[in-house]
Tab-separated table of C-alpha atoms in Angstrom:
chain	number	residue	atom	x	y	z
V	1	MET	CA	19.940	14.486	-7.993
V	2	SER	CA	16.416	13.129	-8.258
V	3	ASP	CA	13.278	14.153	-6.528
V	4	SER	CA	12.909	11.462	-3.897
V	5	SER	CA	9.551	12.712	-2.694
V	6	PRO	CA	7.023	9.895	-2.535
V	7	VAL	CA	4.505	9.331	-5.277
V	8	SER	CA	1.275	7.561	-4.386
V	9	VAL	CA	0.879	4.277	-6.235
V	10	PRO	CA	-2.745	3.374	-7.061
V	11	GLY	CA	-3.853	-0.085	-5.971
V	12	SER	CA	-0.854	-0.556	-3.688
V	13	THR	CA	-1.758	-1.862	-0.252
V	14	SER	CA	-0.106	-2.622	3.039
V	15	GLY	CA	-1.790	-4.743	5.653
V	16	SER	CA	-1.923	-4.092	9.370
V	17	ALA	CA	-3.131	-6.135	12.301
V	18	SER	CA	-6.599	-5.677	13.664
V	19	VAL	CA	-6.572	-3.328	16.647
V	20	SER	CA	-9.479	-5.248	18.202
V	21	ASP	CA	-7.446	-8.480	18.334
V	22	PRO	CA	-4.390	-7.893	20.536
V	23	ALA	CA	-3.201	-11.464	19.974
V	24	SER	CA	-2.876	-10.917	16.245
V	25	VAL	CA	0.603	-10.410	14.886
V	26	PRO	CA	0.956	-7.538	12.435
V	27	PRO	CA	1.908	-8.737	8.977
V	28	ALA	CA	5.246	-7.670	7.641
V	29	VAL	CA	5.419	-4.390	5.823
V	30	VAL	CA	6.323	-5.017	2.189
V	31	LEU	CA	9.084	-3.082	0.477
V	32	ASP	CA	9.108	-3.742	-3.256
V	33	VAL	CA	12.642	-3.258	-4.558
V	34	TRP	CA	12.696	-2.633	-8.322
V	35	CYS	CA	16.184	-3.715	-9.241
V	36	GLU	CA	18.425	-4.582	-12.151
V	37	LEU	CA	21.485	-6.780	-11.726
V	38	GLN	CA	23.706	-4.797	-14.067
V	39	CYS	CA	22.921	-1.483	-12.373
V	40	PRO	CA	25.720	0.241	-10.396
V	41	ASP	CA	23.101	2.274	-8.487
V	42	CYS	CA	21.472	-0.967	-7.315
V	43	ARG	CA	24.881	-2.104	-6.069
V	44	SER	CA	25.186	1.181	-4.165
V	45	ALA	CA	21.788	0.531	-2.555
V	46	LEU	CA	22.863	-2.829	-1.067
V	47	GLY	CA	24.161	-1.208	2.113
V	48	ASP	CA	20.799	0.427	2.740
V	49	LEU	CA	18.939	-2.828	2.074
V	50	ARG	CA	21.206	-4.692	4.509
V	51	ALA	CA	20.643	-1.993	7.148
V	52	LEU	CA	16.879	-2.209	6.659
V	53	ARG	CA	16.968	-6.016	7.010
V	54	GLU	CA	19.047	-5.684	10.170
V	55	ARG	CA	16.764	-3.060	11.698
V	56	TYR	CA	13.420	-4.667	10.894
V	57	GLY	CA	14.114	-8.390	10.529
V	58	ASP	CA	10.916	-10.279	9.690
V	59	ARG	CA	8.778	-7.164	10.135
V	60	LEU	CA	9.917	-5.886	6.716
V	61	GLU	CA	9.589	-8.121	3.681
V	62	LEU	CA	11.989	-7.117	0.918
V	63	ARG	CA	10.414	-8.234	-2.322
V	64	LEU	CA	12.633	-8.325	-5.400
V	65	ARG	CA	10.992	-6.877	-8.495
V	66	HIS	CA	12.661	-6.856	-11.889
V	67	PHE	CA	13.130	-3.829	-14.098
V	68	PRO	CA	15.825	-4.705	-16.650
V	69	LEU	CA	16.997	-1.607	-18.489
V	70	GLU	CA	17.599	-1.779	-22.242
V	71	LYS	CA	20.981	-0.074	-21.900
V	72	HIS	CA	22.343	-3.126	-20.055
V	73	LYS	CA	22.667	-6.062	-22.402
V	74	HIS	CA	22.695	-8.805	-19.711
V	75	ALA	CA	19.987	-7.308	-17.490
V	76	PHE	CA	17.124	-9.461	-18.752
V	77	ALA	CA	19.160	-12.664	-18.348
V	78	GLY	CA	20.200	-11.428	-14.897
V	79	ALA	CA	16.558	-11.007	-13.892
V	80	GLN	CA	15.765	-14.529	-15.055
V	81	ALA	CA	18.778	-15.873	-13.169
V	82	ALA	CA	17.664	-14.060	-10.003
V	83	GLU	CA	14.281	-15.763	-10.309
V	84	GLU	CA	15.996	-19.141	-10.600
V	85	ALA	CA	18.035	-18.304	-7.484
V	86	LEU	CA	14.819	-17.398	-5.643
V	87	GLU	CA	13.351	-20.722	-6.730
V	88	GLN	CA	16.439	-22.506	-5.398
V	89	GLY	CA	16.221	-20.656	-2.079
V	90	LYS	CA	19.056	-18.126	-2.307
V	91	GLY	CA	17.538	-15.180	-4.133
V	92	TRP	CA	18.948	-12.252	-2.181
V	93	ALA	CA	22.339	-13.925	-1.710
V	94	TYR	CA	22.516	-14.340	-5.477
V	95	VAL	CA	21.408	-10.751	-6.160
V	96	GLU	CA	24.047	-9.423	-3.769
V	97	ALA	CA	26.765	-11.638	-5.268
V	98	VAL	CA	26.025	-10.506	-8.830
V	99	LEU	CA	25.650	-6.833	-7.923
V	100	GLY	CA	28.939	-7.013	-6.055
V	101	ARG	CA	30.636	-7.953	-9.329
V	102	VAL	CA	28.719	-5.893	-11.909
V	103	GLU	CA	31.825	-5.317	-14.015
V	104	GLU	CA	32.320	-9.058	-14.448
V	105	LEU	CA	28.712	-9.445	-15.581
V	106	ASP	CA	29.300	-6.630	-18.086
V	107	ARG	CA	32.299	-8.507	-19.504
V	108	ALA	CA	31.289	-12.171	-19.259
V	109	GLY	CA	27.489	-12.152	-19.617
V	110	GLU	CA	25.367	-15.246	-19.060
V	111	PRO	CA	28.246	-17.650	-18.273
V	112	PHE	CA	29.058	-15.392	-15.307
V	113	LEU	CA	25.468	-15.722	-14.028
V	114	VAL	CA	25.843	-19.508	-14.054
V	115	GLU	CA	29.293	-19.273	-12.426
V	116	ILE	CA	27.893	-17.256	-9.495
V	117	ALA	CA	25.176	-19.885	-9.014
V	118	GLY	CA	27.851	-22.560	-8.668
V	119	GLU	CA	29.851	-20.430	-6.230
V	120	LEU	CA	26.762	-20.152	-4.006
V	121	GLY	CA	26.158	-23.905	-4.075
V	122	LEU	CA	23.137	-23.634	-6.339
V	123	ASP	CA	22.432	-26.052	-9.181
V	124	ALA	CA	24.423	-24.313	-11.938
V	125	GLU	CA	23.250	-26.766	-14.575
V	126	GLU	CA	19.639	-25.896	-13.744
V	127	PHE	CA	20.541	-22.192	-14.011
V	128	ASP	CA	21.923	-22.752	-17.476
V	129	THR	CA	18.787	-24.668	-18.461
V	130	ALA	CA	16.528	-21.943	-17.027
V	131	LEU	CA	18.338	-19.283	-19.053
V	132	ILE	CA	17.995	-21.392	-22.212
V	133	ASP	CA	14.352	-22.447	-21.775
V	134	GLY	CA	13.188	-19.042	-20.527
V	135	ARG	CA	11.004	-20.449	-17.739
V	136	HIS	CA	11.141	-17.158	-15.809
V	137	ILE	CA	10.504	-14.765	-18.708
V	138	LEU	CA	6.828	-14.243	-17.815
V	139	ILE	CA	7.692	-13.207	-14.250
V	140	VAL	CA	10.303	-10.719	-15.450
V	141	ASP	CA	7.959	-9.351	-18.133
V	142	ALA	CA	5.119	-8.994	-15.600
V	143	ASP	CA	7.354	-7.140	-13.145
V	144	GLN	CA	8.589	-4.813	-15.858
V	145	ALA	CA	5.046	-4.114	-17.090
V	146	GLU	CA	3.831	-3.415	-13.551
V	147	GLY	CA	6.823	-1.165	-12.931
V	148	LYS	CA	6.060	0.862	-16.049
V	149	ALA	CA	2.397	1.071	-15.038
V	150	ILE	CA	3.242	2.605	-11.654
V	151	GLY	CA	5.857	4.990	-13.028
V	152	VAL	CA	9.153	3.160	-12.489
V	153	THR	CA	11.662	4.599	-14.951
V	154	GLY	CA	14.964	3.515	-13.432
V	155	THR	CA	16.563	1.415	-10.762
V	156	PRO	CA	16.581	1.129	-7.880
V	157	THR	CA	13.030	2.207	-7.184
V	158	TYR	CA	11.173	1.339	-4.002
V	159	VAL	CA	7.467	1.040	-3.253
V	160	ILE	CA	6.340	0.926	0.368
V	161	GLY	CA	2.945	1.728	1.814
V	162	GLY	CA	1.670	2.792	-1.590
V	163	GLU	CA	4.471	5.334	-2.067
V	164	ARG	CA	7.074	5.146	-4.823
V	165	LEU	CA	10.579	6.376	-4.050
V	166	ASP	CA	13.013	6.809	-6.940
V	167	GLY	CA	16.588	5.916	-6.166
V	168	GLY	CA	17.855	5.806	-9.731
V	169	LYS	CA	19.541	9.197	-9.584
V	170	SER	CA	20.354	9.511	-5.895
V	171	GLN	CA	20.122	7.293	-2.820
V	172	GLU	CA	20.402	10.301	-0.530
V	173	GLY	CA	17.752	10.262	2.181
V	174	LEU	CA	15.914	7.228	0.801
V	175	ARG	CA	16.683	4.809	3.613
V	176	GLU	CA	15.502	7.365	6.156
V	177	ARG	CA	12.296	7.913	4.183
V	178	ILE	CA	11.700	4.144	3.923
V	179	GLU	CA	12.258	3.846	7.691
V	180	GLU	CA	9.738	6.643	8.369
V	181	ILE	CA	7.103	4.931	6.257
V	182	ALA	CA	7.852	1.465	7.674
V	183	ASP	CA	7.732	2.764	11.260
V	184	ARG	CA	4.411	4.470	10.579
V	185	LEU	CA	2.944	1.319	8.980
V	186	LEU	CA	4.211	-0.928	11.756
V	187	ALA	CA	2.735	1.404	14.364
V	188	GLY	CA	-0.615	1.155	12.580
V	189	THR	CA	-0.854	4.868	11.822
V	190	ALA	CA	-0.887	4.541	8.051
């Protein structure tokens, strides 16, 4: 069981609406989700992410961040494929589809990533090309470097309101903690 107490992340910000302008709409609270598509713990976290989306709707922006782990041989390709899915407009649907079938990714590798794209109605040929030409490598590398810089060591890890929550060893209590922080930020009492 991990210590899921929050860790302050330097340079992390969350916006809030101006109190003096009642007509202003508060910006969405951002939840960075450091994820890896070959990670069984990330699959376990999907239920919490769905519940958070249902509870907060547009008031909570779930932002996919990549942290491929070396122990998973298809993780880096999976991160690139997720970026291609985001570019084609179905990022989270793709992430959920791949995480739902982690064992198949373990067995089949990159062809499975392209297969899932086709199943979701995405341009599978473009997926294959993106994996070959590496057009998303810089995004994945940048996410991984930023994750390391703020102390991400495993997945899933969440950052909300400048606080890092590690879910790589246990998901217990994390959704409740994310909700507490999101509620506080949305109420403007950060």
